[in-house]
């Protein structure tokens, strides 16, 4: 049975990678690479549709981490009229970004695997606190 919540094919709409050439890693020290996520939901007025974008940022520019990555994945979502507003909010702010992250994981994994610093595999993330 098809879900009342559907989406278009997600698209990679932004990707930036940079190696921090000045990064120095002491022996046997693993870099601590922060993962920051942000979700943008744009509802289409008068329609049961929204565009959801997920931005994933790894590391930062500068000497603190070996590299930085910014990747943005986006898709259009639609739902049937019978869904209540609370359910729609939850689907757009929790389920949609979780789905988009599943499309970004292999991109980021492959990108970081090609760097001299090793592969980054993004873990499952908790989107229940997203607004």
Coordinates of C-alpha atoms in Angstrom, one line a residue:
X1 CA 0.0 0.0 0.0
X2 CA 1.4 3.4 -1.0
X3 CA 2.0 6.0 1.7
X4 CA 0.0 9.2 1.8
X5 CA 3.4 11.0 1.9
X6 CA 5.3 11.0 -1.3
X7 CA 8.4 12.6 -2.8
X8 CA 10.2 13.4 -6.0
X9 CA 13.6 12.1 -6.8
X10 CA 16.0 13.9 -4.4
X11 CA 18.7 16.1 -6.0
X12 CA 22.1 17.1 -4.9
X13 CA 21.9 20.9 -5.3
X14 CA 25.2 21.9 -3.6
X15 CA 28.5 20.3 -2.8
X16 CA 31.7 21.9 -1.6
X17 CA 34.9 20.0 -0.4
X18 CA 38.1 21.5 0.7
X19 CA 41.2 19.9 2.3
X20 CA 42.9 22.0 5.0
X21 CA 46.4 22.0 3.7
X22 CA 47.7 23.5 7.0
X23 CA 46.1 20.7 9.1
X24 CA 48.6 18.8 11.1
X25 CA 47.7 15.6 12.8
X26 CA 49.9 14.3 15.5
X27 CA 50.6 10.6 15.4
X28 CA 47.8 8.3 16.6
X29 CA 45.4 11.2 17.1
X30 CA 42.1 10.9 15.3
X31 CA 40.5 14.1 14.1
X32 CA 37.3 15.1 15.7
X33 CA 35.0 16.2 12.8
X34 CA 31.8 17.9 13.8
X35 CA 28.6 17.1 11.8
X36 CA 26.1 19.9 11.6
X37 CA 22.7 19.5 10.0
X38 CA 20.1 22.1 9.0
X39 CA 16.7 21.6 7.5
X40 CA 14.8 24.1 5.4
X41 CA 11.1 23.5 4.7
X42 CA 9.3 25.7 2.1
X43 CA 5.5 25.0 2.1
X44 CA 3.6 25.8 -1.1
X45 CA 0.7 27.9 -0.1
X46 CA -2.7 26.4 -0.8
X47 CA -1.2 23.1 -1.8
X48 CA -0.3 19.9 0.0
X49 CA 3.3 20.2 -1.2
X50 CA 6.6 21.4 0.2
X51 CA 10.3 21.6 -0.8
X52 CA 12.6 20.2 1.8
X53 CA 16.4 20.8 1.8
X54 CA 18.9 19.2 4.1
X55 CA 22.4 20.8 4.5
X56 CA 25.1 18.7 6.0
X57 CA 28.4 20.3 7.1
X58 CA 31.4 18.3 8.2
X59 CA 34.5 19.9 9.7
X60 CA 35.4 23.5 9.2
X61 CA 37.6 25.7 7.2
X62 CA 40.9 26.3 9.0
X63 CA 43.5 24.2 10.8
X64 CA 41.2 22.5 13.3
X65 CA 40.0 19.7 11.0
X66 CA 41.6 17.9 8.0
X67 CA 38.8 19.0 5.6
X68 CA 35.4 20.5 5.3
X69 CA 32.3 19.4 3.4
X70 CA 29.1 21.2 2.7
X71 CA 26.4 19.1 0.9
X72 CA 22.8 20.0 0.2
X73 CA 20.1 17.6 -0.9
X74 CA 16.6 18.6 -1.8
X75 CA 13.3 17.0 -2.9
X76 CA 9.6 18.0 -3.3
X77 CA 7.2 16.3 -1.0
X78 CA 3.4 16.0 -1.3
X79 CA 0.7 14.4 0.9
X80 CA -3.0 13.6 0.7
X81 CA -5.5 16.0 2.2
X82 CA -6.6 13.6 4.9
X83 CA -3.3 14.1 6.9
X84 CA -3.7 16.4 9.9
X85 CA -1.3 19.4 10.3
X86 CA 0.7 17.9 13.2
X87 CA 1.4 14.8 11.2
X88 CA 2.4 16.8 8.2
X89 CA 4.8 18.9 10.3
X90 CA 6.4 15.8 11.7
X91 CA 6.8 14.2 8.3
X92 CA 8.3 17.3 6.8
X93 CA 10.7 18.0 9.7
X94 CA 11.7 14.5 10.7
X95 CA 11.0 11.9 8.0
X96 CA 11.9 14.1 5.0
X97 CA 15.4 15.1 6.3
X98 CA 16.0 11.5 7.4
X99 CA 15.2 10.4 3.8
X100 CA 17.4 13.1 2.3
X101 CA 20.3 12.1 4.6
X102 CA 20.1 8.6 3.2
X103 CA 20.9 10.0 -0.2
X104 CA 23.8 12.2 1.0
X105 CA 25.5 9.4 3.0
X106 CA 27.1 7.6 0.0
X107 CA 28.0 10.9 -1.6
X108 CA 29.9 12.1 1.5
X109 CA 31.4 8.7 2.0
X110 CA 32.7 8.5 -1.5
X111 CA 34.0 12.1 -1.5
X112 CA 35.9 11.7 1.8
X113 CA 37.2 8.3 0.8
X114 CA 39.0 10.0 -2.1
X115 CA 40.7 12.4 0.3
X116 CA 44.0 11.5 2.1
X117 CA 42.2 11.6 5.5
X118 CA 39.9 8.5 5.2
X119 CA 36.2 7.8 4.8
X120 CA 33.6 9.5 6.9
X121 CA 30.4 7.4 7.4
X122 CA 27.6 9.5 8.7
X123 CA 25.6 7.7 11.5
X124 CA 21.9 7.7 12.0
X125 CA 20.8 11.2 13.2
X126 CA 18.0 12.3 15.4
X127 CA 15.7 14.8 13.7
X128 CA 13.0 14.8 16.4
X129 CA 14.2 18.2 17.7
X130 CA 14.1 19.9 14.3
X131 CA 11.6 22.8 13.9

